[in-house]
């Protein structure tokens, strides 16, 4: 477990530089989750470290496989200085602990809902999990372990989350793209939905 997390941290640092800050959160019955904060000019990136220590298990499986299964960490990027986004460290750790706590697999296209704002005053309480491989490349591990994916999180307003449940992740992403939505804007409103 420690060896995997050391490789994951090295991959994050190679892609994003040295973290400005880090915080650790431990929830009852779960492994420790760290959240690292990286500043890149006008963008702040938050990445989890610890979610990938164990593979995510199929909730319908009788026994969780300790080796096989998808592994992931979460990355959220926002524009700096517009909102108090540093308060999202704990909520991000909560999302990263979801596979251990709720026994689910976090994969691209999924929605994760906190039920409360991501940070004080945020218009978002949920996120859309996007495809990996962009900002931070997947980390290959020795067989039979699956690679660690670094999954970007895209904050969704309440209306966008409801629209996504009906229309699907692909249509919501196309809507954002066609309207030129700045998904890093921590103060943005909902995209036009019709």
mmCIF file of C-alpha atoms in Angstrom:
data_model
loop_
_atom_site.group_PDB
_atom_site.id
_atom_site.type_symbol
_atom_site.label_atom_id
_atom_site.label_comp_id
_atom_site.label_asym_id
_atom_site.label_seq_id
_atom_site.Cartn_x
_atom_site.Cartn_y
_atom_site.Cartn_z
ATOM 1 C CA UNK A 1 0.000 0.000 0.000
ATOM 2 C CA UNK A 2 2.729 2.465 0.991
ATOM 3 C CA UNK A 3 4.718 1.648 -2.140
ATOM 4 C CA UNK A 4 1.713 2.346 -4.379
ATOM 5 C CA UNK A 5 1.033 5.681 -2.664
ATOM 6 C CA UNK A 6 4.695 6.688 -3.014
ATOM 7 C CA UNK A 7 4.440 6.047 -6.779
ATOM 8 C CA UNK A 8 1.138 7.942 -6.950
ATOM 9 C CA UNK A 9 2.607 10.925 -5.103
ATOM 10 C CA UNK A 10 5.648 10.922 -7.394
ATOM 11 C CA UNK A 11 3.335 10.969 -10.447
ATOM 12 C CA UNK A 12 1.347 13.891 -9.004
ATOM 13 C CA UNK A 13 4.497 15.869 -8.240
ATOM 14 C CA UNK A 14 5.937 15.181 -11.707
ATOM 15 C CA UNK A 15 2.743 16.473 -13.340
ATOM 16 C CA UNK A 16 1.790 19.319 -10.988
ATOM 17 C CA UNK A 17 4.985 20.362 -9.177
ATOM 18 C CA UNK A 18 5.508 20.659 -5.437
ATOM 19 C CA UNK A 19 2.339 21.002 -3.354
ATOM 20 C CA UNK A 20 1.850 24.257 -1.464
ATOM 21 C CA UNK A 21 -0.065 22.524 1.289
ATOM 22 C CA UNK A 22 -1.483 19.184 2.305
ATOM 23 C CA UNK A 23 -4.089 18.014 4.760
ATOM 24 C CA UNK A 24 -4.917 14.541 5.993
ATOM 25 C CA UNK A 25 -8.341 13.208 6.923
ATOM 26 C CA UNK A 26 -9.205 9.840 8.412
ATOM 27 C CA UNK A 27 -12.787 8.642 8.635
ATOM 28 C CA UNK A 28 -13.850 5.834 10.954
ATOM 29 C CA UNK A 29 -13.173 2.502 9.257
ATOM 30 C CA UNK A 30 -11.235 3.968 6.317
ATOM 31 C CA UNK A 31 -7.629 4.508 5.342
ATOM 32 C CA UNK A 32 -6.101 7.967 5.638
ATOM 33 C CA UNK A 33 -6.796 10.303 2.705
ATOM 34 C CA UNK A 34 -4.551 13.267 2.019
ATOM 35 C CA UNK A 35 -5.475 16.246 -0.129
ATOM 36 C CA UNK A 36 -2.606 18.106 -1.779
ATOM 37 C CA UNK A 37 -2.922 21.704 -2.976
ATOM 38 C CA UNK A 38 -0.978 22.833 -6.049
ATOM 39 C CA UNK A 39 -0.855 26.422 -7.338
ATOM 40 C CA UNK A 40 -0.287 27.006 -11.036
ATOM 41 C CA UNK A 41 -0.440 30.756 -11.771
ATOM 42 C CA UNK A 42 -4.172 31.538 -11.728
ATOM 43 C CA UNK A 43 -5.370 27.953 -11.159
ATOM 44 C CA UNK A 44 -5.380 25.966 -7.931
ATOM 45 C CA UNK A 45 -5.485 22.179 -8.181
ATOM 46 C CA UNK A 46 -6.480 19.828 -5.386
ATOM 47 C CA UNK A 47 -5.522 16.157 -5.654
ATOM 48 C CA UNK A 48 -6.300 13.272 -3.340
ATOM 49 C CA UNK A 49 -3.671 10.809 -2.186
ATOM 50 C CA UNK A 50 -4.794 7.590 -0.537
ATOM 51 C CA UNK A 51 -7.888 6.580 -2.476
ATOM 52 C CA UNK A 52 -5.778 4.339 -4.737
ATOM 53 C CA UNK A 53 -4.175 2.404 -1.856
ATOM 54 C CA UNK A 54 -6.872 -0.257 -2.220
ATOM 55 C CA UNK A 55 -8.678 -1.287 -5.401
ATOM 56 C CA UNK A 56 -12.324 -0.281 -5.646
ATOM 57 C CA UNK A 57 -14.565 -3.303 -5.245
ATOM 58 C CA UNK A 58 -17.743 -4.221 -7.073
ATOM 59 C CA UNK A 59 -20.488 -3.721 -4.468
ATOM 60 C CA UNK A 60 -22.214 -6.920 -5.675
ATOM 61 C CA UNK A 61 -19.100 -9.098 -5.174
ATOM 62 C CA UNK A 62 -19.178 -11.474 -2.202
ATOM 63 C CA UNK A 63 -15.541 -10.678 -1.346
ATOM 64 C CA UNK A 64 -13.427 -7.677 -2.266
ATOM 65 C CA UNK A 65 -10.288 -8.625 -4.193
ATOM 66 C CA UNK A 66 -7.278 -7.091 -2.380
ATOM 67 C CA UNK A 67 -5.256 -6.812 -5.625
ATOM 68 C CA UNK A 68 -7.497 -6.579 -8.690
ATOM 69 C CA UNK A 69 -9.906 -3.760 -9.373
ATOM 70 C CA UNK A 70 -9.850 -0.159 -10.528
ATOM 71 C CA UNK A 71 -7.767 2.371 -8.598
ATOM 72 C CA UNK A 72 -8.123 6.138 -8.762
ATOM 73 C CA UNK A 73 -7.304 9.497 -7.252
ATOM 74 C CA UNK A 74 -9.376 12.663 -7.717
ATOM 75 C CA UNK A 75 -8.223 16.030 -9.093
ATOM 76 C CA UNK A 76 -10.235 19.252 -8.954
ATOM 77 C CA UNK A 77 -9.062 22.503 -10.595
ATOM 78 C CA UNK A 78 -10.465 25.984 -9.890
ATOM 79 C CA UNK A 79 -9.478 29.563 -10.658
ATOM 80 C CA UNK A 80 -7.510 31.067 -7.789
ATOM 81 C CA UNK A 81 -8.608 33.987 -5.651
ATOM 82 C CA UNK A 82 -12.308 34.051 -6.544
ATOM 83 C CA UNK A 83 -13.701 31.944 -3.678
ATOM 84 C CA UNK A 84 -12.578 30.290 -0.451
ATOM 85 C CA UNK A 85 -11.943 26.970 -2.176
ATOM 86 C CA UNK A 86 -9.407 25.768 0.410
ATOM 87 C CA UNK A 87 -12.412 24.754 2.481
ATOM 88 C CA UNK A 88 -13.007 21.920 0.002
ATOM 89 C CA UNK A 89 -10.178 19.814 1.448
ATOM 90 C CA UNK A 90 -12.491 17.825 3.720
ATOM 91 C CA UNK A 91 -15.302 17.462 1.164
ATOM 92 C CA UNK A 92 -12.769 16.207 -1.390
ATOM 93 C CA UNK A 93 -11.477 13.665 1.137
ATOM 94 C CA UNK A 94 -15.097 12.582 1.736
ATOM 95 C CA UNK A 95 -15.519 11.965 -2.007
ATOM 96 C CA UNK A 96 -12.231 10.015 -2.102
ATOM 97 C CA UNK A 97 -13.374 7.824 0.801
ATOM 98 C CA UNK A 98 -16.649 6.976 -0.955
ATOM 99 C CA UNK A 99 -15.406 3.652 -2.401
ATOM 100 C CA UNK A 100 -14.385 2.440 1.065
ATOM 101 C CA UNK A 101 -17.401 3.822 2.902
ATOM 102 C CA UNK A 102 -20.161 3.093 0.391
ATOM 103 C CA UNK A 103 -18.532 0.259 -1.550
ATOM 104 C CA UNK A 104 -18.883 1.789 -4.972
ATOM 105 C CA UNK A 105 -16.648 2.214 -7.977
ATOM 106 C CA UNK A 106 -15.880 5.806 -8.989
ATOM 107 C CA UNK A 107 -15.573 5.917 -12.778
ATOM 108 C CA UNK A 108 -15.846 8.479 -15.598
ATOM 109 C CA UNK A 109 -19.439 9.586 -16.139
ATOM 110 C CA UNK A 110 -20.417 9.069 -12.500
ATOM 111 C CA UNK A 111 -21.841 11.763 -10.261
ATOM 112 C CA UNK A 112 -20.727 12.230 -6.676
ATOM 113 C CA UNK A 113 -22.980 14.321 -4.441
ATOM 114 C CA UNK A 114 -22.005 15.765 -1.069
ATOM 115 C CA UNK A 115 -25.438 17.091 -0.206
ATOM 116 C CA UNK A 116 -23.797 20.384 0.831
ATOM 117 C CA UNK A 117 -21.710 23.032 -0.951
ATOM 118 C CA UNK A 118 -18.195 21.979 -1.980
ATOM 119 C CA UNK A 119 -16.906 25.086 -0.150
ATOM 120 C CA UNK A 120 -18.703 27.946 1.673
ATOM 121 C CA UNK A 121 -21.050 29.725 -0.717
ATOM 122 C CA UNK A 122 -20.302 27.374 -3.621
ATOM 123 C CA UNK A 123 -23.112 26.931 -6.164
ATOM 124 C CA UNK A 124 -22.036 23.258 -6.440
ATOM 125 C CA UNK A 125 -22.749 20.298 -4.173
ATOM 126 C CA UNK A 126 -21.919 17.572 -6.670
ATOM 127 C CA UNK A 127 -19.288 16.763 -9.258
ATOM 128 C CA UNK A 128 -19.136 14.914 -12.547
ATOM 129 C CA UNK A 129 -16.238 12.460 -12.814
ATOM 130 C CA UNK A 130 -14.425 13.053 -16.119
ATOM 131 C CA UNK A 131 -12.054 10.861 -18.149
ATOM 132 C CA UNK A 132 -8.499 10.399 -16.918
ATOM 133 C CA UNK A 133 -5.300 10.811 -18.907
ATOM 134 C CA UNK A 134 -5.293 14.559 -19.459
ATOM 135 C CA UNK A 135 -3.607 16.564 -16.729
ATOM 136 C CA UNK A 136 -2.004 13.600 -14.948
ATOM 137 C CA UNK A 137 -1.297 10.417 -16.917
ATOM 138 C CA UNK A 138 -2.503 7.078 -15.595
ATOM 139 C CA UNK A 139 0.063 5.241 -13.466
ATOM 140 C CA UNK A 140 0.746 1.679 -14.586
ATOM 141 C CA UNK A 141 1.231 -0.836 -11.752
ATOM 142 C CA UNK A 142 2.614 -4.380 -11.811
ATOM 143 C CA UNK A 143 0.217 -7.060 -13.047
ATOM 144 C CA UNK A 144 -2.388 -8.085 -12.005
ATOM 145 C CA UNK A 145 -3.049 -4.638 -10.502
ATOM 146 C CA UNK A 146 -4.913 -2.148 -12.668
ATOM 147 C CA UNK A 147 -3.439 1.312 -13.374
ATOM 148 C CA UNK A 148 -4.173 4.227 -11.080
ATOM 149 C CA UNK A 149 -6.360 6.755 -12.890
ATOM 150 C CA UNK A 150 -6.288 10.440 -11.963
ATOM 151 C CA UNK A 151 -9.914 11.431 -12.471
ATOM 152 C CA UNK A 152 -10.783 15.116 -12.950
ATOM 153 C CA UNK A 153 -13.845 16.341 -11.072
ATOM 154 C CA UNK A 154 -16.127 18.885 -12.750
ATOM 155 C CA UNK A 155 -18.364 20.786 -10.293
ATOM 156 C CA UNK A 156 -22.071 20.702 -11.174
ATOM 157 C CA UNK A 157 -24.843 23.015 -10.065
ATOM 158 C CA UNK A 158 -28.039 21.445 -8.739
ATOM 159 C CA UNK A 159 -29.793 21.990 -12.110
ATOM 160 C CA UNK A 160 -26.879 20.517 -14.064
ATOM 161 C CA UNK A 161 -26.812 17.444 -11.818
ATOM 162 C CA UNK A 162 -30.552 16.921 -12.322
ATOM 163 C CA UNK A 163 -30.183 17.386 -16.102
ATOM 164 C CA UNK A 164 -27.267 14.933 -16.155
ATOM 165 C CA UNK A 165 -29.391 12.275 -14.387
ATOM 166 C CA UNK A 166 -31.946 12.527 -17.196
ATOM 167 C CA UNK A 167 -29.741 13.164 -20.253
ATOM 168 C CA UNK A 168 -26.423 11.590 -19.224
ATOM 169 C CA UNK A 169 -22.868 12.768 -18.681
ATOM 170 C CA UNK A 170 -21.977 13.004 -22.371
ATOM 171 C CA UNK A 171 -24.820 15.400 -23.164
ATOM 172 C CA UNK A 172 -23.968 17.611 -20.185
ATOM 173 C CA UNK A 173 -20.327 17.795 -21.243
ATOM 174 C CA UNK A 174 -21.379 18.643 -24.816
ATOM 175 C CA UNK A 175 -23.658 21.381 -23.436
ATOM 176 C CA UNK A 176 -20.785 22.851 -21.422
ATOM 177 C CA UNK A 177 -18.519 22.723 -24.473
ATOM 178 C CA UNK A 178 -21.029 24.273 -26.875
ATOM 179 C CA UNK A 179 -21.647 27.178 -24.449
ATOM 180 C CA UNK A 180 -17.956 27.739 -23.690
ATOM 181 C CA UNK A 181 -18.516 27.109 -19.978
ATOM 182 C CA UNK A 182 -15.490 27.837 -17.791
ATOM 183 C CA UNK A 183 -15.627 24.767 -15.550
ATOM 184 C CA UNK A 184 -12.808 26.149 -13.387
ATOM 185 C CA UNK A 185 -14.802 29.249 -12.417
ATOM 186 C CA UNK A 186 -15.772 28.690 -8.765
ATOM 187 C CA UNK A 187 -18.568 31.271 -9.059
ATOM 188 C CA UNK A 188 -20.109 30.258 -12.371
ATOM 189 C CA UNK A 189 -23.821 29.766 -12.780
ATOM 190 C CA UNK A 190 -25.577 26.859 -14.410
ATOM 191 C CA UNK A 191 -25.172 26.395 -18.153
ATOM 192 C CA UNK A 192 -28.328 27.073 -20.205
ATOM 193 C CA UNK A 193 -30.434 23.900 -20.110
ATOM 194 C CA UNK A 194 -33.497 23.472 -22.327
#
